[in-house]
XYZ file of C-alpha atoms in Angstrom:
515
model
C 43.756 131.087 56.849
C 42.734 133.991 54.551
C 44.925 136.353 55.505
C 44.381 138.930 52.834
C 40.902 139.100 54.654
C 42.341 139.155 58.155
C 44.978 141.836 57.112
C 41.895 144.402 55.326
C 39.360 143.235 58.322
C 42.129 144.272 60.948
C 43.543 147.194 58.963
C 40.106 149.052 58.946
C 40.327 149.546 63.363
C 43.463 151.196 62.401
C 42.874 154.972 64.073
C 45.815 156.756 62.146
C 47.133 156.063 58.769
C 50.681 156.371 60.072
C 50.273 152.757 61.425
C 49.537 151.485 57.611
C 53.059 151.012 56.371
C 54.654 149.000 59.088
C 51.155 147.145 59.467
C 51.530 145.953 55.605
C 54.796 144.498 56.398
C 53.739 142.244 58.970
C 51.192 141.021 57.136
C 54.045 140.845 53.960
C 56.054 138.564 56.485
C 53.374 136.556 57.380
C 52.788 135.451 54.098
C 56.002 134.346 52.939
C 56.195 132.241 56.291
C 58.624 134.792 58.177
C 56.818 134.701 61.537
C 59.433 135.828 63.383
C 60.282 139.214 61.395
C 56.131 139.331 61.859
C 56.381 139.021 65.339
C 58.947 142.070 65.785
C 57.904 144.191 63.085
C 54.367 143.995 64.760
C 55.829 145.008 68.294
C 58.091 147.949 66.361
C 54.641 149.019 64.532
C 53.132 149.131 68.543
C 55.937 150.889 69.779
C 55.963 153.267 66.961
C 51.849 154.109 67.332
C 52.583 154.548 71.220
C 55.410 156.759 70.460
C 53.273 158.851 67.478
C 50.358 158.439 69.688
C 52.250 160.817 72.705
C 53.739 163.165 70.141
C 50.134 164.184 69.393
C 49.290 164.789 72.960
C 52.200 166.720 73.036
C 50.462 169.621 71.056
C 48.128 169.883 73.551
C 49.940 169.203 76.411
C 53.021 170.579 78.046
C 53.377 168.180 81.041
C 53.321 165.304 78.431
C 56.176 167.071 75.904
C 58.489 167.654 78.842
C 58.133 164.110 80.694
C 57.293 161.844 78.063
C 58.924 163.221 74.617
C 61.745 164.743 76.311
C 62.652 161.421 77.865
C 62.080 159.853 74.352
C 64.298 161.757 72.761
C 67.010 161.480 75.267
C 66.917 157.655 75.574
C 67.015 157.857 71.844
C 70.420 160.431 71.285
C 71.903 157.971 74.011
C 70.844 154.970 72.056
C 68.576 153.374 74.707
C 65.552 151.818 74.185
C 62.154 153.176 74.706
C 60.156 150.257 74.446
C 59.225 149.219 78.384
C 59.596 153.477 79.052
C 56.111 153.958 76.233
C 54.842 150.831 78.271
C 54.648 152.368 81.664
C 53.883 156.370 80.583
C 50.650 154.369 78.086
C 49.541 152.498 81.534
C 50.222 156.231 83.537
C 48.398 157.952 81.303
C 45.345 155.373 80.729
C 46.462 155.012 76.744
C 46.285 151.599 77.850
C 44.896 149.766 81.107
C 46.450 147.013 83.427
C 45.490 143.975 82.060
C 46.629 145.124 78.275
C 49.792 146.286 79.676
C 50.545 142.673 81.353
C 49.955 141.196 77.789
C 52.276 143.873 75.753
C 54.739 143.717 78.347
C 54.933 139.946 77.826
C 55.081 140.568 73.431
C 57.566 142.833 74.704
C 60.053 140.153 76.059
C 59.042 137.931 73.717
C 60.268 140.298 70.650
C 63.406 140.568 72.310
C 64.207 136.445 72.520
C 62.908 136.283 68.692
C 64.953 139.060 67.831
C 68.403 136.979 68.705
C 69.808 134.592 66.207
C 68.800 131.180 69.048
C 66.671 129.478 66.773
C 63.175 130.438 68.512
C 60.339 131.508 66.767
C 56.515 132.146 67.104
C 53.988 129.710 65.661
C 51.237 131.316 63.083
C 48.731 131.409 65.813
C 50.949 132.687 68.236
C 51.840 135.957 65.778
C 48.269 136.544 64.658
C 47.277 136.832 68.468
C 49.939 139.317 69.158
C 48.657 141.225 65.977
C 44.912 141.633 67.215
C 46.433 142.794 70.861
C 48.504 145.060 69.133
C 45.289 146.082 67.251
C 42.892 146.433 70.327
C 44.808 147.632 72.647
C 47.186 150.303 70.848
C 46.311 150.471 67.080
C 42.727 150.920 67.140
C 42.712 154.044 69.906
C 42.977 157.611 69.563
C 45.067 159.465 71.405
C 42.278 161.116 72.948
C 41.009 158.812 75.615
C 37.488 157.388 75.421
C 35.359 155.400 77.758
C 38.015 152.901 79.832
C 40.250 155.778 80.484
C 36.801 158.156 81.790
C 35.547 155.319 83.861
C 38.964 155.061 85.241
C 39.532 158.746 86.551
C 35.954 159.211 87.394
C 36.472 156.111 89.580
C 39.689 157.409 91.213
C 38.153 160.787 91.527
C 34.981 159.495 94.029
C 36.963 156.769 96.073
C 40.658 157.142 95.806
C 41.442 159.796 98.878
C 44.635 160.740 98.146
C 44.479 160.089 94.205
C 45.235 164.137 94.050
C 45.365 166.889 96.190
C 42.027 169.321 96.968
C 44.192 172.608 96.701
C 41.146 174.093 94.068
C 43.956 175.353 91.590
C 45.371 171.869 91.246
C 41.765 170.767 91.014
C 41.240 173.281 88.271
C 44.553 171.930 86.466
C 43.373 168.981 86.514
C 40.589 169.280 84.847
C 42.341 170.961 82.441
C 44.050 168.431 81.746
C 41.240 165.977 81.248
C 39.822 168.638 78.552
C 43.253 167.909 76.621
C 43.244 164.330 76.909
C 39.943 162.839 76.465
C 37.847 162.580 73.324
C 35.224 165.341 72.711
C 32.503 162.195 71.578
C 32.712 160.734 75.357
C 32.108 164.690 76.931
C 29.309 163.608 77.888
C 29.720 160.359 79.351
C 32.006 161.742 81.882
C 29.667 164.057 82.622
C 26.516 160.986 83.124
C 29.282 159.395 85.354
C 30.046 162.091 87.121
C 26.934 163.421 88.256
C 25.848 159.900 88.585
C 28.440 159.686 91.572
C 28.517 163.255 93.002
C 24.595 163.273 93.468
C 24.204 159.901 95.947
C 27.017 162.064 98.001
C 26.804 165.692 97.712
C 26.777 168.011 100.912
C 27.229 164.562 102.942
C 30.078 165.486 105.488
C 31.162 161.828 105.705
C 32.329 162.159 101.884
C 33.245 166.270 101.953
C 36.192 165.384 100.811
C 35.032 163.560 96.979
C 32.288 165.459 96.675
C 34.548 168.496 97.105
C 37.047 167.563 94.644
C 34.135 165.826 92.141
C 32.337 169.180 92.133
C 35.113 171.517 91.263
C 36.984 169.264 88.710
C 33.602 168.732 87.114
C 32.583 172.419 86.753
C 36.185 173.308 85.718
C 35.532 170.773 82.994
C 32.230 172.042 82.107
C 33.370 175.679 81.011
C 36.324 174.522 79.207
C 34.382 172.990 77.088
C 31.613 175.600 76.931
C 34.327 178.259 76.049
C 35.500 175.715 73.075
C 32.435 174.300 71.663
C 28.806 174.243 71.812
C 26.886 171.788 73.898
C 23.406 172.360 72.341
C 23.900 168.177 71.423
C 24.129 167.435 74.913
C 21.106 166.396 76.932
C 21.034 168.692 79.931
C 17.653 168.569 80.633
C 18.647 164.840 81.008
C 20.849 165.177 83.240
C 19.606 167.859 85.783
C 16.379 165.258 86.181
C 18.097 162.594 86.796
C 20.831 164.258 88.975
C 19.318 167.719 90.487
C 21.719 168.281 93.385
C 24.732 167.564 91.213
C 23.195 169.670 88.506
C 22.533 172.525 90.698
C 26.226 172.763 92.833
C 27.610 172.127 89.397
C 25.726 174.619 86.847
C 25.045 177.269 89.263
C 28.028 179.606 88.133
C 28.026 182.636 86.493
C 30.268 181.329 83.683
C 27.980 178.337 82.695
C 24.382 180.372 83.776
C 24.825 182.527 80.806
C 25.197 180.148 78.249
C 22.445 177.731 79.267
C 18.512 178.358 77.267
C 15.919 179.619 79.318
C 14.190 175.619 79.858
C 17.760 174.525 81.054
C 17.833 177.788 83.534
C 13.968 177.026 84.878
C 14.663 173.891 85.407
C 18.004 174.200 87.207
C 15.559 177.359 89.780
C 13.400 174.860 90.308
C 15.585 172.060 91.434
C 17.780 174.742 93.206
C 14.966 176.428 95.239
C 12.510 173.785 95.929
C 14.367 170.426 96.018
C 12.062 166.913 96.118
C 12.744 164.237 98.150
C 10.587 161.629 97.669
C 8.348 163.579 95.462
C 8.004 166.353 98.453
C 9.574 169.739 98.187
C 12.232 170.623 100.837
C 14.223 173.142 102.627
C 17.410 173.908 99.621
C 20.555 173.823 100.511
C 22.785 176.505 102.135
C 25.139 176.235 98.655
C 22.171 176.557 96.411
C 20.598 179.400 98.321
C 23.799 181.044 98.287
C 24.421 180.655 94.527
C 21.474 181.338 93.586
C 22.077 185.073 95.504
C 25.489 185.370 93.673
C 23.740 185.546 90.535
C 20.824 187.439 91.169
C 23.639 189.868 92.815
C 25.872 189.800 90.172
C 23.352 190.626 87.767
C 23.011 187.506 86.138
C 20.157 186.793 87.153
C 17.521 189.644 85.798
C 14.602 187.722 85.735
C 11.751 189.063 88.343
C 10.106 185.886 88.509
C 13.040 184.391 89.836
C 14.295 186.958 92.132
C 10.417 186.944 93.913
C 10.757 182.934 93.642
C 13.901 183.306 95.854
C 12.461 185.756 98.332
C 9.441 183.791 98.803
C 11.582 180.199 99.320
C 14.102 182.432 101.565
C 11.030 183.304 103.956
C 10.682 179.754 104.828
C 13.860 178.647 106.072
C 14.312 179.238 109.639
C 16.395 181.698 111.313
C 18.487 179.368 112.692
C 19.641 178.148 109.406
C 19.683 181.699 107.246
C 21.553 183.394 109.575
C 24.412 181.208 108.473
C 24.271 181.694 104.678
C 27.021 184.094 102.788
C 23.496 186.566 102.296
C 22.868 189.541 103.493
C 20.845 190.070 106.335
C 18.752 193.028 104.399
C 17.035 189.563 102.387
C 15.233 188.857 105.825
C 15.212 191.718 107.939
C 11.701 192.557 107.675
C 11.213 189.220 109.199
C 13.286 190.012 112.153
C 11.317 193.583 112.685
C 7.927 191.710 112.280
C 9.150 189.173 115.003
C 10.132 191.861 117.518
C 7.392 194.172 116.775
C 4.929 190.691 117.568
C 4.992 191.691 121.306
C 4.968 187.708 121.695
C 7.961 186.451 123.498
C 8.416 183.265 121.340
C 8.885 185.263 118.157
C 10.892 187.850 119.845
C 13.096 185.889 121.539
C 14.212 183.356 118.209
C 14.654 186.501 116.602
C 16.599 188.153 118.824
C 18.979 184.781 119.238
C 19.013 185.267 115.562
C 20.702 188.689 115.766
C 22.888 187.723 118.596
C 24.603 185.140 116.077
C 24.736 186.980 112.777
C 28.529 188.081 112.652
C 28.574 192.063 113.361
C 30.059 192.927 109.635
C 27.267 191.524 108.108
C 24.993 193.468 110.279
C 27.041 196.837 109.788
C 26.212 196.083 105.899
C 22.623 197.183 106.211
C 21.729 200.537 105.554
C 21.522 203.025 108.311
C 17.824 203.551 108.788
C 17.236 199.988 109.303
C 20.027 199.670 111.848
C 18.604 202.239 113.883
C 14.905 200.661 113.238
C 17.176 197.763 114.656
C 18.379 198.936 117.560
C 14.768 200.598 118.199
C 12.515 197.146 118.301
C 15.418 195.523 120.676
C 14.711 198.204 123.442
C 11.322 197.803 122.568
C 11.299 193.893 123.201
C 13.898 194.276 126.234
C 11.252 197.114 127.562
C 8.598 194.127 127.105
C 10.573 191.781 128.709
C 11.454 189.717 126.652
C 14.230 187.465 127.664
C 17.209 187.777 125.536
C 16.578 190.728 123.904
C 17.617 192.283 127.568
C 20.774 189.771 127.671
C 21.495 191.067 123.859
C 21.555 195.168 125.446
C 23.436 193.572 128.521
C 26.005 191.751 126.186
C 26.729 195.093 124.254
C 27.072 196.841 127.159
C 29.554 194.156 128.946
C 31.644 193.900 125.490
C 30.148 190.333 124.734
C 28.544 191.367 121.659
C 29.746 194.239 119.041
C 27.271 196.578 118.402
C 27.290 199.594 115.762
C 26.967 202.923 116.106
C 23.378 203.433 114.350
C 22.463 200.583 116.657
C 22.994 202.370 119.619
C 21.386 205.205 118.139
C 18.385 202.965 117.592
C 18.336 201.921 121.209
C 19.001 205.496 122.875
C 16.404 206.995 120.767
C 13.686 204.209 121.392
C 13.249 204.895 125.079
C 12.217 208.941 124.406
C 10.859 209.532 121.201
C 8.961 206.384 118.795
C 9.121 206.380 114.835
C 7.250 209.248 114.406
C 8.827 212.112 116.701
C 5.992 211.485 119.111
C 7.641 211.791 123.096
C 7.304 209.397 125.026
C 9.596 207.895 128.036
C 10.341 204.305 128.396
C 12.061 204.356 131.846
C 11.777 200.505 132.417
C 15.512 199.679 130.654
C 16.057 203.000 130.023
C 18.743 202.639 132.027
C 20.907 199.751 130.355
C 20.154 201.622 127.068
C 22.056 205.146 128.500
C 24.959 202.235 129.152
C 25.398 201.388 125.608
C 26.759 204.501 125.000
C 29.789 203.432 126.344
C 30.175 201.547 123.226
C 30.535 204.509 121.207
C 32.556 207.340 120.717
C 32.078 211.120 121.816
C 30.979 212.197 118.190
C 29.071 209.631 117.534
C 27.442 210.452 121.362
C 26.579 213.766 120.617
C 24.837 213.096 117.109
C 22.484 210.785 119.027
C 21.719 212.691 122.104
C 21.473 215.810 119.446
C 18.985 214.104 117.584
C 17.118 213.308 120.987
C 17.204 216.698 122.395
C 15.688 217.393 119.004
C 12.807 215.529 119.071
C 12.215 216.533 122.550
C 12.405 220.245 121.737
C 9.267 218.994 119.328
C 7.131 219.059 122.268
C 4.837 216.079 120.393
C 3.552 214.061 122.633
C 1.992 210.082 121.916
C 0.532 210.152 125.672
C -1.138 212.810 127.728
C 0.276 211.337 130.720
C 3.561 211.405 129.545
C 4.980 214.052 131.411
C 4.525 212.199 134.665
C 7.724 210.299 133.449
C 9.772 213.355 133.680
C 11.384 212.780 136.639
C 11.561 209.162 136.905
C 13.512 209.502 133.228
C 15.550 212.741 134.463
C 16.691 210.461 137.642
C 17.754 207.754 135.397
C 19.567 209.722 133.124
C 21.425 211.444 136.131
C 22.333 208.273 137.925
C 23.900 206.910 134.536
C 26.210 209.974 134.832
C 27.176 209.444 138.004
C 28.195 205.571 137.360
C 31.321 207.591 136.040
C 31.108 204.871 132.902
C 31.163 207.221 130.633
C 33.341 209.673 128.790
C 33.281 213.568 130.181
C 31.830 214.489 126.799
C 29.183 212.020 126.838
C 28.612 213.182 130.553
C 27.816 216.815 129.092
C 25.670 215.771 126.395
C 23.214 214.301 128.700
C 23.417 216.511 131.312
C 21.992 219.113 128.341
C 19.502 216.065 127.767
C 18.332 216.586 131.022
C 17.554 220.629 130.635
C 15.810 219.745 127.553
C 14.078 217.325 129.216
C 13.094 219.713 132.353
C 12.341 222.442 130.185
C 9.254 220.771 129.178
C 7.908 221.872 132.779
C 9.706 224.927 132.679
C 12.743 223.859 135.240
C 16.832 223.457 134.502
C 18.096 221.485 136.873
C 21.523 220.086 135.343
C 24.570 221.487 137.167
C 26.539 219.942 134.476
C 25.313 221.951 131.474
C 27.316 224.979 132.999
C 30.738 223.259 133.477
């Protein structure tokens, strides 16, 4: 055998150039016949690479300085041996995998038998096989991981349930962690791999739990490395093709939007917005729509085109499935007005339901005018009977629904006076609209019936027959304040509602406005 070729051939795989002295003297012992000094020199030249390979990874990482070189070097001052302790921590930490493990642990206790004075040693072949292991499976690697050690965690990461816990901050340190460990030249191999496995199962409730945990260790990943180092080499554009849905939960962040070119960010709308399945466009999902929002809101988004792109795709998913997004309601409230101003019970009625399910401190977000413009078009569909918008004024008024006070307003100030100051008396529900002042307080009581004695004072009229609703509204008004439901104050305030009210045919008849 030629070894000086074998030694040069081998010696070139070789990742550091601390490996080159001890690597000489095997192949020194080999060829003066000494095949036993071979044999353990080559496992002390394995041992040693391990050993140098950890104190690198030490710079980088804490967890491995503290558990791994801190046990060294106490094994060491106590004059134990490390050998089988670099074994296990290169299997833990993927330096190495199973099946090369099995075969160095077996060099291992081999190097200890030739290392007593029995009489055993290794044959020639036997020695240059334990040389290439030591090669390919220690020697040769980095100690940044590379493809066997990605394929590994990514792996783990998509089927292994309790491989780590889904707390997001140990998420987050774990990726950190894979940013120290692995090499910068297999980024983006991880990244093919993950995708790869995070798009056949994203949003799928059956698999929450990887898709979870694959999403936020992946975009953890991503803007470590986007803080560190440019990734202009790799092939996005790829990537969001061939996995869109992974693409989109993944890139959609604030941190990674604004260092992405503008083909990259079109792209990543598109798939966001208007999804294909098939080749079809469909409804996006709740996450995406909701993303998408977070940057437009948080000003990272400037772009018109994309904003009106959003509005437009936000106008086409139902209200059954928008009123559940983290957006606010202002995004589709014109729909809702157009609905109830239809006069058609089966738009009226959806959108009411709509209303009726949108939690109450997302509603008290929009601005005041269009609460009351709110509360106006339900007593307007409740006065046209439709269906649940009475239920939705019943359930405010029997505490099963939380109302606001501009609401209320809204609703009060429907059934005398429309949009444009114009009188006119709505007497059918006018009734279970006086009720949902009990839902308010006295201040807020008397700025509404203020405003309404206000309007009324106006003497504007929409009908000419309106005044022959005088007294069927007067008689309403004064039966609601004798349900003793409501406060004394709010009691007064419509008693002097009433006067107003009279004084348009030149009578007072409220008792109360003297007391």
């Amino acid at each position: 055998m030629n070894y000086e070729v074998l030694h040069l051939g081998l010696k070139q795989q070789l990742n550091s150039a601390e490996d080159y002295v001890l690597f000489d003297e095997i192949f020194g012992c080999i060829k003066g016949g000494a095949f036993r000094s071979a044999y353990i020199i080559n496992w002390i030249c394995i041992a040693e690479s391990l050993k140098n390979k950890f104190y690198k990874m030490s710079d980088r990482d804490a967890e491995i300085r503290k558990k791994v070189i801190g046990e060294i070097e106490r094994k060491e001052q106590n004059r134990h041996q490390t050998d089988r302790f670099l074994l296990e921590k290169a299997k833990e930490y993927k330096i190495i995998d199973q099946e090369e493990f099995l075969k160095l642990e077996h060099m291992c206790t081999l190097r200890g038998i030739y290392a007593h004075p029995i009489g055993n040693s290794p044959t020639e072949d036997e020695v240059i096989t334990a040389i290439k292991i030591g090669v390919s499976s220690v020697l040769s690697k980095s100690p940044l991981f590379r493809h066997s050690y990605i394929n590994s965690i990514v792996n783990s990461i998509y089927s292994e349930r309790h491989f780590i816990d889904n707390e997001l901050g140990n998420l987050n340190n774990f990726a950190g962690n894979l940013h120290l460990h692995i090499h910068p030249d297999v980024f983006e191999y991880f990244f093919s791999r993950s995708f790869a496995q995070l798009d056949h199962i994203i949003f799928q409730p059956d698999f929450d739990h990887f898709w979870y945990r694959g999403v936020c260790i992946t975009n953890h990943l991503l803007k470590l490395i986007m803080h560190s180092s440019s990734i202009n080499t790799w092939n996005l554009r790829t990537l969001i093709t061939k996995y869109p849905s992974a693409s989109t939960a993944i890139m959609l962040d604030p941190f990674i939007w604004e260092r992405l070119d503008q083909e990259v960010k079109d792209m990543l709308i598109g798939f966001a917005l208007e999804p294909l399945q098939n080749t079809e466009v469909v409804a996006p999902s709740k996450f995406n729509v909701e993303q998408v929002y977070n940057l437009i809101n948080s000003g990272f988004i400037t772009e018109e085109r994309y904003k009106l792109k959003y509005i437009e795709v936000l106008t086409k998913v139902p209200y059954r499935v928008k009123k559940d997004y983290s957006i606010p309601v202002e995004l589709y409230f014109h729909e809702i007005i157009e609905d109830l101003r239809s006069h058609d019970w089966y738009k009226q009625n959806p959108a009411i339901r709509a209303i009726s399910s949108i939690h109450i401190d997302k509603i008290s977000l929009l601005p005041i005018d269009k609460q009351v413009i709110l509360g106006r078009n339900i007593l307007q569909s409740a006065d046209g009977n439709a269906k649940d918008a009475k239920e939705y004024i019943g359930n405010i008024n029997n505490g099963q629904i939380y109302s606001t006070p501009h609401i209320v307003r809204g609703i009060i100030e429907e059934a005398f006076v429309n949009e444009d100051g114009k009188i006119r008396f709505k007497t059918r529900f006018l009734k279970e609209a006086l009720m949902t002042l009990t839902t308010v307080d006295d201040e807020a009581s008397t700025e509404i019936i203020n405003e309404i004695k206000d309007e009324v004072r106006k003497g504007e009229s929409k009908y000419s027959w309106w005044i022959s609703d005088i007294d069927s509204t007067v008689n309403i008004i004064q039966h609601v304040i004798e349900m003793n439901i409501l406060t004394e104050v709010q009691k007064v305030r419509l008693s002097e509602l009433i006067d107003v009210i009279c004084l348009l045919k030149g009578e007072v008849s409220s008792p109360l406005i003297h007391e």
